[in-house]
Amino acid sequence: MTDLTDLTRLCPPPNPPLNIRWDTVEAELGMPLPQDYKQLAERYGPGKFCDYIHLFHPHGVTEFVQLTGPMPSWIRAHLRKDHDQGTHPVPHHPDQLFACGSTDNGEYLFWITDPAAAPDRWRIAVNEARGPRWFTYDGTLTAFLVSVLSGHTQVPQFPPSLLETPPEFTPSHPTLWKPGPVSDEQPVDTGAIRTWARANGYDVPPRGRIPQEIREAWQRAHQP
Protein backbone atom coordinates (compact mmCIF):
# COMPACT_ATOMS: atom_id res chain seq x y z
CA MET A 1 0.00 0.00 0.00
CA THR A 2 1.41 3.39 -1.01
CA ASP A 3 1.22 6.71 0.78
CA LEU A 4 -0.99 8.04 -2.03
CA THR A 5 -3.42 5.15 -1.52
CA ASP A 6 -3.53 5.94 2.19
CA LEU A 7 -4.15 9.61 1.43
CA THR A 8 -6.98 8.97 -1.03
CA ARG A 9 -8.70 6.73 1.51
CA LEU A 10 -8.27 9.32 4.23
CA CYS A 11 -9.20 12.27 2.02
CA PRO A 12 -10.88 11.30 -1.27
CA PRO A 13 -9.89 13.41 -4.30
CA PRO A 14 -12.89 15.12 -5.91
CA ASN A 15 -11.47 15.38 -9.41
CA PRO A 16 -10.45 12.89 -12.08
CA PRO A 17 -6.67 12.62 -12.52
CA LEU A 18 -4.85 15.28 -14.55
CA ASN A 19 -2.31 14.81 -17.29
CA ILE A 20 0.70 17.03 -16.59
CA ARG A 21 3.73 17.52 -18.83
CA TRP A 22 6.35 16.94 -16.20
CA ASP A 23 9.23 17.26 -18.63
CA THR A 24 8.12 20.83 -19.33
CA VAL A 25 7.57 21.61 -15.64
CA GLU A 26 10.97 20.25 -14.61
CA ALA A 27 12.69 22.06 -17.45
CA GLU A 28 11.11 25.34 -16.35
CA LEU A 29 12.13 24.75 -12.73
CA GLY A 30 15.59 23.53 -13.67
CA MET A 31 15.38 20.57 -11.30
CA PRO A 32 13.77 17.13 -11.01
CA LEU A 33 10.70 16.60 -8.84
CA PRO A 34 9.82 13.78 -6.44
CA GLN A 35 7.77 11.00 -7.96
CA ASP A 36 5.31 11.05 -5.07
CA TYR A 37 4.59 14.74 -5.73
CA LYS A 38 3.93 14.09 -9.41
CA GLN A 39 1.40 11.40 -8.55
CA LEU A 40 -0.14 13.59 -5.84
CA ALA A 41 -0.49 16.61 -8.17
CA GLU A 42 -2.03 14.50 -10.92
CA ARG A 43 -4.49 12.77 -8.61
CA TYR A 44 -5.73 15.81 -6.68
CA GLY A 45 -5.09 18.80 -8.93
CA PRO A 46 -4.78 22.31 -7.47
CA GLY A 47 -6.51 22.95 -4.16
CA LYS A 48 -6.08 22.72 -0.41
CA PHE A 49 -6.42 20.19 2.39
CA CYS A 50 -8.59 20.86 5.45
CA ASP A 51 -9.25 24.37 4.13
CA TYR A 52 -5.75 25.20 5.38
CA ILE A 53 -2.84 23.51 3.56
CA HIS A 54 -2.31 24.72 -0.01
CA LEU A 55 0.02 22.73 -2.24
CA PHE A 56 1.82 24.61 -4.98
CA HIS A 57 0.78 23.07 -8.30
CA PRO A 58 1.84 23.42 -11.95
CA HIS A 59 -1.80 24.32 -12.72
CA GLY A 60 -2.24 26.66 -9.75
CA VAL A 61 -5.06 29.11 -10.39
CA THR A 62 -3.07 32.14 -9.17
CA GLU A 63 0.62 33.04 -9.19
CA PHE A 64 0.63 32.62 -5.39
CA VAL A 65 0.04 28.87 -5.61
CA GLN A 66 1.81 28.00 -8.86
CA LEU A 67 4.79 25.70 -8.48
CA THR A 68 6.41 27.39 -11.47
CA GLY A 69 5.30 30.88 -10.45
CA PRO A 70 7.30 33.58 -8.62
CA MET A 71 6.52 32.51 -5.03
CA PRO A 72 9.24 29.84 -4.53
CA SER A 73 11.94 32.25 -5.69
CA TRP A 74 10.48 35.12 -3.64
CA ILE A 75 10.33 32.96 -0.51
CA ARG A 76 13.90 31.73 -1.02
CA ALA A 77 15.12 35.32 -1.35
CA HIS A 78 13.56 36.14 2.03
CA LEU A 79 15.14 33.06 3.58
CA ARG A 80 18.54 34.12 2.25
CA LYS A 81 18.04 37.53 3.85
CA ASP A 82 17.09 35.95 7.19
CA HIS A 83 20.03 33.56 6.90
CA ASP A 84 22.58 36.25 6.03
CA GLN A 85 21.35 38.82 8.55
CA GLY A 86 20.53 36.35 11.32
CA THR A 87 16.97 37.72 11.55
CA HIS A 88 15.53 34.25 12.18
CA PRO A 89 17.41 30.97 12.38
CA VAL A 90 17.15 28.98 9.15
CA PRO A 91 18.09 25.36 9.94
CA HIS A 92 18.89 24.50 6.33
CA HIS A 93 20.76 26.50 3.75
CA PRO A 94 18.21 28.56 1.77
CA ASP A 95 19.55 27.21 -1.50
CA GLN A 96 18.44 23.74 -0.36
CA LEU A 97 14.89 24.85 0.47
CA PHE A 98 12.23 24.96 -2.25
CA ALA A 99 8.73 26.04 -1.27
CA CYS A 100 6.09 23.50 -2.30
CA GLY A 101 3.10 24.74 -0.32
CA SER A 102 1.69 27.23 2.17
CA THR A 103 -0.98 27.53 4.83
CA ASP A 104 -3.74 30.01 5.52
CA ASN A 105 -1.73 31.19 8.53
CA GLY A 106 1.34 32.09 6.46
CA GLU A 107 3.59 29.07 7.05
CA TYR A 108 5.40 27.54 4.12
CA LEU A 109 6.10 23.91 3.31
CA PHE A 110 9.52 23.21 1.80
CA TRP A 111 11.33 20.39 0.14
CA ILE A 112 14.82 20.00 1.60
CA THR A 113 16.47 19.37 -1.77
CA ASP A 114 19.38 17.30 -0.51
CA PRO A 115 20.65 15.33 -2.32
CA ALA A 116 19.75 17.49 -5.30
CA ALA A 117 19.86 14.63 -7.80
CA ALA A 118 17.70 12.29 -5.68
CA PRO A 119 14.33 14.04 -5.23
CA ASP A 120 12.62 10.91 -3.90
CA ARG A 121 14.82 11.24 -0.80
CA TRP A 122 13.88 14.86 -0.10
CA ARG A 123 12.41 15.61 3.31
CA ILE A 124 9.84 18.24 4.33
CA ALA A 125 10.35 21.37 6.44
CA VAL A 126 7.74 23.81 7.76
CA ASN A 127 8.59 27.29 9.03
CA GLU A 128 6.69 29.49 11.48
CA ALA A 129 4.76 32.40 9.98
CA ARG A 130 5.72 34.98 12.58
CA GLY A 131 8.42 33.35 14.64
CA PRO A 132 11.64 31.33 14.63
CA ARG A 133 10.33 27.75 14.90
CA TRP A 134 10.90 25.12 12.21
CA PHE A 135 9.56 21.59 11.95
CA THR A 136 11.20 18.83 9.91
CA TYR A 137 9.49 15.67 8.69
CA ASP A 138 11.69 12.77 7.64
CA GLY A 139 9.68 11.62 4.64
CA THR A 140 7.98 12.62 1.40
CA LEU A 141 5.32 15.28 0.96
CA THR A 142 2.60 12.66 0.51
CA ALA A 143 3.71 10.77 3.61
CA PHE A 144 3.73 14.07 5.51
CA LEU A 145 0.13 14.79 4.51
CA VAL A 146 -1.00 11.30 5.51
CA SER A 147 0.71 11.58 8.88
CA VAL A 148 -0.63 15.08 9.61
CA LEU A 149 -4.19 14.48 8.39
CA SER A 150 -4.44 11.18 10.28
CA GLY A 151 -3.29 12.86 13.48
CA HIS A 152 -0.08 10.84 13.83
CA THR A 153 2.12 13.92 13.33
CA GLN A 154 1.35 17.24 14.99
CA VAL A 155 3.13 20.24 13.51
CA PRO A 156 3.51 22.82 16.31
CA GLN A 157 2.85 25.68 13.89
CA PHE A 158 -0.51 24.25 12.77
CA PRO A 159 -3.69 25.11 14.71
CA PRO A 160 -5.07 22.49 17.13
CA SER A 161 -8.43 22.84 15.36
CA LEU A 162 -7.03 21.51 12.07
CA LEU A 163 -8.68 18.10 12.49
CA GLU A 164 -11.84 19.12 14.32
CA THR A 165 -13.73 18.02 11.21
CA PRO A 166 -12.84 15.07 8.95
CA PRO A 167 -10.07 15.94 6.49
CA GLU A 168 -11.18 16.96 3.04
CA PHE A 169 -9.67 18.35 -0.13
CA THR A 170 -11.17 21.44 -1.75
CA PRO A 171 -10.26 21.95 -5.41
CA SER A 172 -9.33 25.41 -6.63
CA HIS A 173 -11.00 26.90 -9.65
CA PRO A 174 -10.35 30.16 -11.49
CA THR A 175 -12.81 32.81 -10.38
CA LEU A 176 -14.65 34.39 -13.27
CA TRP A 177 -16.04 37.85 -12.70
CA LYS A 178 -19.31 38.98 -14.23
CA PRO A 179 -20.68 42.46 -13.52
CA GLY A 180 -23.86 42.34 -11.50
CA PRO A 181 -26.57 44.85 -10.65
CA VAL A 182 -25.64 45.02 -6.94
CA SER A 183 -21.86 45.03 -6.81
CA ASP A 184 -19.12 45.41 -9.37
CA GLU A 185 -16.42 44.05 -7.06
CA GLN A 186 -14.48 41.18 -8.62
CA PRO A 187 -14.41 38.00 -6.52
CA VAL A 188 -10.88 36.98 -5.60
CA ASP A 189 -9.07 34.05 -4.03
CA THR A 190 -9.02 34.73 -0.28
CA GLY A 191 -5.93 32.56 0.09
CA ALA A 192 -4.13 34.85 -2.35
CA ILE A 193 -5.23 37.91 -0.34
CA ARG A 194 -3.94 36.37 2.91
CA THR A 195 -0.58 35.49 1.32
CA TRP A 196 -0.21 38.98 -0.18
CA ALA A 197 -1.26 40.66 3.09
CA ARG A 198 1.28 38.80 5.20
CA ALA A 199 4.02 39.47 2.67
CA ASN A 200 3.21 43.16 2.98
CA GLY A 201 3.13 43.38 6.76
CA TYR A 202 -0.60 43.09 7.47
CA ASP A 203 -1.89 41.06 10.42
CA VAL A 204 -4.57 38.91 8.82
CA PRO A 205 -6.50 36.12 10.62
CA PRO A 206 -5.79 32.57 9.40
CA ARG A 207 -9.49 31.88 8.80
CA GLY A 208 -12.77 33.69 8.59
CA ARG A 209 -13.55 37.14 7.27
CA ILE A 210 -10.71 39.24 5.89
CA PRO A 211 -10.88 42.82 7.25
CA GLN A 212 -12.23 45.33 4.74
CA GLU A 213 -9.15 47.56 4.95
CA ILE A 214 -6.95 44.65 3.85
CA ARG A 215 -9.28 43.85 0.95
CA GLU A 216 -9.17 47.50 -0.12
CA ALA A 217 -5.38 47.55 0.10
CA TRP A 218 -5.25 44.38 -2.04
CA GLN A 219 -7.53 45.99 -4.62
CA ARG A 220 -5.42 49.14 -4.77
CA ALA A 221 -2.25 47.09 -5.23
CA HIS A 222 -3.79 45.08 -8.08
CA GLN A 223 -5.54 47.81 -10.01
CA PRO A 224 -4.57 47.72 -13.71
PDB file of C-alpha atoms in Angstrom:
ATOM      1  CA  MET A   1       0.000   0.000   0.000  1.00  0.00           C
ATOM      2  CA  THR A   2       1.412   3.388  -1.009  1.00  0.00           C
ATOM      3  CA  ASP A   3       1.221   6.709   0.781  1.00  0.00           C
ATOM      4  CA  LEU A   4      -0.992   8.040  -2.025  1.00  0.00           C
ATOM      5  CA  THR A   5      -3.420   5.152  -1.523  1.00  0.00           C
ATOM      6  CA  ASP A   6      -3.528   5.942   2.186  1.00  0.00           C
ATOM      7  CA  LEU A   7      -4.149   9.612   1.427  1.00  0.00           C
ATOM      8  CA  THR A   8      -6.984   8.973  -1.026  1.00  0.00           C
ATOM      9  CA  ARG A   9      -8.698   6.729   1.514  1.00  0.00           C
ATOM     10  CA  LEU A  10      -8.266   9.321   4.225  1.00  0.00           C
ATOM     11  CA  CYS A  11      -9.202  12.269   2.025  1.00  0.00           C
ATOM     12  CA  PRO A  12     -10.877  11.301  -1.275  1.00  0.00           C
ATOM     13  CA  PRO A  13      -9.890  13.408  -4.295  1.00  0.00           C
ATOM     14  CA  PRO A  14     -12.889  15.125  -5.909  1.00  0.00           C
ATOM     15  CA  ASN A  15     -11.466  15.383  -9.414  1.00  0.00           C
ATOM     16  CA  PRO A  16     -10.446  12.890 -12.079  1.00  0.00           C
ATOM     17  CA  PRO A  17      -6.665  12.623 -12.516  1.00  0.00           C
ATOM     18  CA  LEU A  18      -4.850  15.281 -14.547  1.00  0.00           C
ATOM     19  CA  ASN A  19      -2.313  14.812 -17.293  1.00  0.00           C
ATOM     20  CA  ILE A  20       0.698  17.028 -16.590  1.00  0.00           C
ATOM     21  CA  ARG A  21       3.730  17.519 -18.831  1.00  0.00           C
ATOM     22  CA  TRP A  22       6.354  16.936 -16.203  1.00  0.00           C
ATOM     23  CA  ASP A  23       9.230  17.264 -18.632  1.00  0.00           C
ATOM     24  CA  THR A  24       8.115  20.831 -19.334  1.00  0.00           C
ATOM     25  CA  VAL A  25       7.568  21.613 -15.645  1.00  0.00           C
ATOM     26  CA  GLU A  26      10.970  20.247 -14.609  1.00  0.00           C
ATOM     27  CA  ALA A  27      12.690  22.057 -17.452  1.00  0.00           C
ATOM     28  CA  GLU A  28      11.111  25.340 -16.346  1.00  0.00           C
ATOM     29  CA  LEU A  29      12.127  24.752 -12.730  1.00  0.00           C
ATOM     30  CA  GLY A  30      15.592  23.532 -13.674  1.00  0.00           C
ATOM     31  CA  MET A  31      15.381  20.572 -11.301  1.00  0.00           C
ATOM     32  CA  PRO A  32      13.768  17.125 -11.011  1.00  0.00           C
ATOM     33  CA  LEU A  33      10.701  16.603  -8.845  1.00  0.00           C
ATOM     34  CA  PRO A  34       9.818  13.782  -6.439  1.00  0.00           C
ATOM     35  CA  GLN A  35       7.775  11.000  -7.958  1.00  0.00           C
ATOM     36  CA  ASP A  36       5.310  11.047  -5.073  1.00  0.00           C
ATOM     37  CA  TYR A  37       4.591  14.743  -5.730  1.00  0.00           C
ATOM     38  CA  LYS A  38       3.932  14.092  -9.414  1.00  0.00           C
ATOM     39  CA  GLN A  39       1.396  11.396  -8.550  1.00  0.00           C
ATOM     40  CA  LEU A  40      -0.138  13.591  -5.841  1.00  0.00           C
ATOM     41  CA  ALA A  41      -0.486  16.607  -8.166  1.00  0.00           C
ATOM     42  CA  GLU A  42      -2.032  14.498 -10.922  1.00  0.00           C
ATOM     43  CA  ARG A  43      -4.488  12.766  -8.607  1.00  0.00           C
ATOM     44  CA  TYR A  44      -5.726  15.813  -6.675  1.00  0.00           C
ATOM     45  CA  GLY A  45      -5.095  18.804  -8.927  1.00  0.00           C
ATOM     46  CA  PRO A  46      -4.780  22.308  -7.470  1.00  0.00           C
ATOM     47  CA  GLY A  47      -6.511  22.951  -4.164  1.00  0.00           C
ATOM     48  CA  LYS A  48      -6.078  22.717  -0.410  1.00  0.00           C
ATOM     49  CA  PHE A  49      -6.424  20.192   2.387  1.00  0.00           C
ATOM     50  CA  CYS A  50      -8.594  20.864   5.445  1.00  0.00           C
ATOM     51  CA  ASP A  51      -9.247  24.374   4.125  1.00  0.00           C
ATOM     52  CA  TYR A  52      -5.751  25.197   5.377  1.00  0.00           C
ATOM     53  CA  ILE A  53      -2.838  23.510   3.558  1.00  0.00           C
ATOM     54  CA  HIS A  54      -2.305  24.719  -0.013  1.00  0.00           C
ATOM     55  CA  LEU A  55       0.017  22.727  -2.241  1.00  0.00           C
ATOM     56  CA  PHE A  56       1.819  24.606  -4.977  1.00  0.00           C
ATOM     57  CA  HIS A  57       0.781  23.075  -8.297  1.00  0.00           C
ATOM     58  CA  PRO A  58       1.839  23.424 -11.950  1.00  0.00           C
ATOM     59  CA  HIS A  59      -1.802  24.319 -12.717  1.00  0.00           C
ATOM     60  CA  GLY A  60      -2.237  26.657  -9.748  1.00  0.00           C
ATOM     61  CA  VAL A  61      -5.060  29.114 -10.387  1.00  0.00           C
ATOM     62  CA  THR A  62      -3.068  32.143  -9.174  1.00  0.00           C
ATOM     63  CA  GLU A  63       0.620  33.039  -9.187  1.00  0.00           C
ATOM     64  CA  PHE A  64       0.628  32.620  -5.395  1.00  0.00           C
ATOM     65  CA  VAL A  65       0.042  28.866  -5.610  1.00  0.00           C
ATOM     66  CA  GLN A  66       1.812  28.000  -8.864  1.00  0.00           C
ATOM     67  CA  LEU A  67       4.788  25.699  -8.484  1.00  0.00           C
ATOM     68  CA  THR A  68       6.415  27.392 -11.473  1.00  0.00           C
ATOM     69  CA  GLY A  69       5.301  30.883 -10.445  1.00  0.00           C
ATOM     70  CA  PRO A  70       7.302  33.576  -8.620  1.00  0.00           C
ATOM     71  CA  MET A  71       6.516  32.511  -5.034  1.00  0.00           C
ATOM     72  CA  PRO A  72       9.236  29.843  -4.528  1.00  0.00           C
ATOM     73  CA  SER A  73      11.944  32.254  -5.685  1.00  0.00           C
ATOM     74  CA  TRP A  74      10.476  35.121  -3.645  1.00  0.00           C
ATOM     75  CA  ILE A  75      10.335  32.962  -0.511  1.00  0.00           C
ATOM     76  CA  ARG A  76      13.903  31.728  -1.017  1.00  0.00           C
ATOM     77  CA  ALA A  77      15.121  35.325  -1.347  1.00  0.00           C
ATOM     78  CA  HIS A  78      13.558  36.142   2.034  1.00  0.00           C
ATOM     79  CA  LEU A  79      15.143  33.059   3.580  1.00  0.00           C
ATOM     80  CA  ARG A  80      18.536  34.121   2.250  1.00  0.00           C
ATOM     81  CA  LYS A  81      18.043  37.534   3.854  1.00  0.00           C
ATOM     82  CA  ASP A  82      17.092  35.947   7.194  1.00  0.00           C
ATOM     83  CA  HIS A  83      20.030  33.563   6.899  1.00  0.00           C
ATOM     84  CA  ASP A  84      22.584  36.254   6.034  1.00  0.00           C
ATOM     85  CA  GLN A  85      21.349  38.823   8.547  1.00  0.00           C
ATOM     86  CA  GLY A  86      20.527  36.352  11.317  1.00  0.00           C
ATOM     87  CA  THR A  87      16.966  37.718  11.550  1.00  0.00           C
ATOM     88  CA  HIS A  88      15.534  34.255  12.175  1.00  0.00           C
ATOM     89  CA  PRO A  89      17.411  30.969  12.376  1.00  0.00           C
ATOM     90  CA  VAL A  90      17.149  28.980   9.150  1.00  0.00           C
ATOM     91  CA  PRO A  91      18.091  25.360   9.945  1.00  0.00           C
ATOM     92  CA  HIS A  92      18.890  24.500   6.328  1.00  0.00           C
ATOM     93  CA  HIS A  93      20.765  26.500   3.746  1.00  0.00           C
ATOM     94  CA  PRO A  94      18.214  28.558   1.774  1.00  0.00           C
ATOM     95  CA  ASP A  95      19.550  27.205  -1.504  1.00  0.00           C
ATOM     96  CA  GLN A  96      18.441  23.737  -0.362  1.00  0.00           C
ATOM     97  CA  LEU A  97      14.893  24.855   0.475  1.00  0.00           C
ATOM     98  CA  PHE A  98      12.234  24.964  -2.250  1.00  0.00           C
ATOM     99  CA  ALA A  99       8.726  26.043  -1.270  1.00  0.00           C
ATOM    100  CA  CYS A 100       6.088  23.499  -2.295  1.00  0.00           C
ATOM    101  CA  GLY A 101       3.102  24.744  -0.316  1.00  0.00           C
ATOM    102  CA  SER A 102       1.694  27.231   2.168  1.00  0.00           C
ATOM    103  CA  THR A 103      -0.983  27.531   4.827  1.00  0.00           C
ATOM    104  CA  ASP A 104      -3.743  30.008   5.524  1.00  0.00           C
ATOM    105  CA  ASN A 105      -1.726  31.190   8.527  1.00  0.00           C
ATOM    106  CA  GLY A 106       1.343  32.087   6.460  1.00  0.00           C
ATOM    107  CA  GLU A 107       3.589  29.071   7.055  1.00  0.00           C
ATOM    108  CA  TYR A 108       5.404  27.537   4.115  1.00  0.00           C
ATOM    109  CA  LEU A 109       6.105  23.911   3.312  1.00  0.00           C
ATOM    110  CA  PHE A 110       9.518  23.213   1.799  1.00  0.00           C
ATOM    111  CA  TRP A 111      11.334  20.393   0.138  1.00  0.00           C
ATOM    112  CA  ILE A 112      14.816  19.997   1.602  1.00  0.00           C
ATOM    113  CA  THR A 113      16.465  19.372  -1.771  1.00  0.00           C
ATOM    114  CA  ASP A 114      19.382  17.299  -0.515  1.00  0.00           C
ATOM    115  CA  PRO A 115      20.654  15.334  -2.320  1.00  0.00           C
ATOM    116  CA  ALA A 116      19.748  17.492  -5.301  1.00  0.00           C
ATOM    117  CA  ALA A 117      19.855  14.633  -7.799  1.00  0.00           C
ATOM    118  CA  ALA A 118      17.704  12.287  -5.676  1.00  0.00           C
ATOM    119  CA  PRO A 119      14.331  14.040  -5.235  1.00  0.00           C
ATOM    120  CA  ASP A 120      12.620  10.915  -3.904  1.00  0.00           C
ATOM    121  CA  ARG A 121      14.825  11.236  -0.800  1.00  0.00           C
ATOM    122  CA  TRP A 122      13.885  14.858  -0.104  1.00  0.00           C
ATOM    123  CA  ARG A 123      12.412  15.609   3.308  1.00  0.00           C
ATOM    124  CA  ILE A 124       9.844  18.237   4.327  1.00  0.00           C
ATOM    125  CA  ALA A 125      10.351  21.366   6.438  1.00  0.00           C
ATOM    126  CA  VAL A 126       7.742  23.811   7.760  1.00  0.00           C
ATOM    127  CA  ASN A 127       8.592  27.287   9.031  1.00  0.00           C
ATOM    128  CA  GLU A 128       6.691  29.485  11.481  1.00  0.00           C
ATOM    129  CA  ALA A 129       4.761  32.398   9.981  1.00  0.00           C
ATOM    130  CA  ARG A 130       5.724  34.983  12.578  1.00  0.00           C
ATOM    131  CA  GLY A 131       8.420  33.347  14.637  1.00  0.00           C
ATOM    132  CA  PRO A 132      11.637  31.326  14.631  1.00  0.00           C
ATOM    133  CA  ARG A 133      10.335  27.753  14.895  1.00  0.00           C
ATOM    134  CA  TRP A 134      10.903  25.123  12.208  1.00  0.00           C
ATOM    135  CA  PHE A 135       9.560  21.588  11.953  1.00  0.00           C
ATOM    136  CA  THR A 136      11.204  18.827   9.911  1.00  0.00           C
ATOM    137  CA  TYR A 137       9.489  15.675   8.689  1.00  0.00           C
ATOM    138  CA  ASP A 138      11.690  12.773   7.636  1.00  0.00           C
ATOM    139  CA  GLY A 139       9.680  11.617   4.640  1.00  0.00           C
ATOM    140  CA  THR A 140       7.981  12.619   1.404  1.00  0.00           C
ATOM    141  CA  LEU A 141       5.323  15.282   0.962  1.00  0.00           C
ATOM    142  CA  THR A 142       2.596  12.657   0.507  1.00  0.00           C
ATOM    143  CA  ALA A 143       3.707  10.768   3.611  1.00  0.00           C
ATOM    144  CA  PHE A 144       3.728  14.074   5.508  1.00  0.00           C
ATOM    145  CA  LEU A 145       0.126  14.787   4.510  1.00  0.00           C
ATOM    146  CA  VAL A 146      -0.996  11.295   5.507  1.00  0.00           C
ATOM    147  CA  SER A 147       0.714  11.581   8.879  1.00  0.00           C
ATOM    148  CA  VAL A 148      -0.628  15.083   9.613  1.00  0.00           C
ATOM    149  CA  LEU A 149      -4.187  14.480   8.387  1.00  0.00           C
ATOM    150  CA  SER A 150      -4.437  11.182  10.278  1.00  0.00           C
ATOM    151  CA  GLY A 151      -3.291  12.864  13.484  1.00  0.00           C
ATOM    152  CA  HIS A 152      -0.080  10.840  13.825  1.00  0.00           C
ATOM    153  CA  THR A 153       2.117  13.916  13.334  1.00  0.00           C
ATOM    154  CA  GLN A 154       1.355  17.235  14.990  1.00  0.00           C
ATOM    155  CA  VAL A 155       3.131  20.237  13.513  1.00  0.00           C
ATOM    156  CA  PRO A 156       3.510  22.823  16.308  1.00  0.00           C
ATOM    157  CA  GLN A 157       2.851  25.675  13.891  1.00  0.00           C
ATOM    158  CA  PHE A 158      -0.509  24.253  12.767  1.00  0.00           C
ATOM    159  CA  PRO A 159      -3.688  25.110  14.707  1.00  0.00           C
ATOM    160  CA  PRO A 160      -5.073  22.490  17.133  1.00  0.00           C
ATOM    161  CA  SER A 161      -8.430  22.841  15.363  1.00  0.00           C
ATOM    162  CA  LEU A 162      -7.035  21.514  12.070  1.00  0.00           C
ATOM    163  CA  LEU A 163      -8.677  18.096  12.491  1.00  0.00           C
ATOM    164  CA  GLU A 164     -11.838  19.117  14.321  1.00  0.00           C
ATOM    165  CA  THR A 165     -13.725  18.015  11.208  1.00  0.00           C
ATOM    166  CA  PRO A 166     -12.843  15.065   8.955  1.00  0.00           C
ATOM    167  CA  PRO A 167     -10.067  15.935   6.487  1.00  0.00           C
ATOM    168  CA  GLU A 168     -11.182  16.955   3.040  1.00  0.00           C
ATOM    169  CA  PHE A 169      -9.671  18.351  -0.128  1.00  0.00           C
ATOM    170  CA  THR A 170     -11.169  21.441  -1.753  1.00  0.00           C
ATOM    171  CA  PRO A 171     -10.261  21.951  -5.410  1.00  0.00           C
ATOM    172  CA  SER A 172      -9.329  25.414  -6.625  1.00  0.00           C
ATOM    173  CA  HIS A 173     -11.001  26.898  -9.654  1.00  0.00           C
ATOM    174  CA  PRO A 174     -10.350  30.160 -11.490  1.00  0.00           C
ATOM    175  CA  THR A 175     -12.809  32.807 -10.379  1.00  0.00           C
ATOM    176  CA  LEU A 176     -14.653  34.390 -13.270  1.00  0.00           C
ATOM    177  CA  TRP A 177     -16.043  37.854 -12.697  1.00  0.00           C
ATOM    178  CA  LYS A 178     -19.309  38.976 -14.229  1.00  0.00           C
ATOM    179  CA  PRO A 179     -20.682  42.457 -13.516  1.00  0.00           C
ATOM    180  CA  GLY A 180     -23.860  42.342 -11.497  1.00  0.00           C
ATOM    181  CA  PRO A 181     -26.569  44.848 -10.654  1.00  0.00           C
ATOM    182  CA  VAL A 182     -25.644  45.020  -6.945  1.00  0.00           C
ATOM    183  CA  SER A 183     -21.861  45.029  -6.806  1.00  0.00           C
ATOM    184  CA  ASP A 184     -19.119  45.409  -9.370  1.00  0.00           C
ATOM    185  CA  GLU A 185     -16.424  44.046  -7.057  1.00  0.00           C
ATOM    186  CA  GLN A 186     -14.483  41.178  -8.619  1.00  0.00           C
ATOM    187  CA  PRO A 187     -14.409  38.000  -6.524  1.00  0.00           C
ATOM    188  CA  VAL A 188     -10.877  36.985  -5.600  1.00  0.00           C
ATOM    189  CA  ASP A 189      -9.067  34.045  -4.034  1.00  0.00           C
ATOM    190  CA  THR A 190      -9.019  34.730  -0.275  1.00  0.00           C
ATOM    191  CA  GLY A 191      -5.930  32.562   0.092  1.00  0.00           C
ATOM    192  CA  ALA A 192      -4.133  34.846  -2.349  1.00  0.00           C
ATOM    193  CA  ILE A 193      -5.225  37.907  -0.341  1.00  0.00           C
ATOM    194  CA  ARG A 194      -3.941  36.373   2.909  1.00  0.00           C
ATOM    195  CA  THR A 195      -0.585  35.491   1.323  1.00  0.00           C
ATOM    196  CA  TRP A 196      -0.214  38.977  -0.178  1.00  0.00           C
ATOM    197  CA  ALA A 197      -1.263  40.664   3.088  1.00  0.00           C
ATOM    198  CA  ARG A 198       1.281  38.804   5.202  1.00  0.00           C
ATOM    199  CA  ALA A 199       4.017  39.469   2.672  1.00  0.00           C
ATOM    200  CA  ASN A 200       3.212  43.165   2.976  1.00  0.00           C
ATOM    201  CA  GLY A 201       3.134  43.379   6.759  1.00  0.00           C
ATOM    202  CA  TYR A 202      -0.605  43.091   7.472  1.00  0.00           C
ATOM    203  CA  ASP A 203      -1.894  41.057  10.417  1.00  0.00           C
ATOM    204  CA  VAL A 204      -4.569  38.906   8.825  1.00  0.00           C
ATOM    205  CA  PRO A 205      -6.502  36.121  10.618  1.00  0.00           C
ATOM    206  CA  PRO A 206      -5.790  32.566   9.404  1.00  0.00           C
ATOM    207  CA  ARG A 207      -9.488  31.885   8.797  1.00  0.00           C
ATOM    208  CA  GLY A 208     -12.771  33.695   8.593  1.00  0.00           C
ATOM    209  CA  ARG A 209     -13.548  37.135   7.275  1.00  0.00           C
ATOM    210  CA  ILE A 210     -10.707  39.241   5.895  1.00  0.00           C
ATOM    211  CA  PRO A 211     -10.875  42.822   7.247  1.00  0.00           C
ATOM    212  CA  GLN A 212     -12.233  45.331   4.741  1.00  0.00           C
ATOM    213  CA  GLU A 213      -9.154  47.564   4.952  1.00  0.00           C
ATOM    214  CA  ILE A 214      -6.954  44.652   3.846  1.00  0.00           C
ATOM    215  CA  ARG A 215      -9.281  43.847   0.946  1.00  0.00           C
ATOM    216  CA  GLU A 216      -9.165  47.500  -0.119  1.00  0.00           C
ATOM    217  CA  ALA A 217      -5.375  47.551   0.099  1.00  0.00           C
ATOM    218  CA  TRP A 218      -5.250  44.380  -2.035  1.00  0.00           C
ATOM    219  CA  GLN A 219      -7.530  45.992  -4.624  1.00  0.00           C
ATOM    220  CA  ARG A 220      -5.417  49.138  -4.768  1.00  0.00           C
ATOM    221  CA  ALA A 221      -2.252  47.091  -5.232  1.00  0.00           C
ATOM    222  CA  HIS A 222      -3.789  45.079  -8.077  1.00  0.00           C
ATOM    223  CA  GLN A 223      -5.537  47.810 -10.010  1.00  0.00           C
ATOM    224  CA  PRO A 224      -4.569  47.725 -13.707  1.00  0.00           C
TER     225      PRO A 224
END
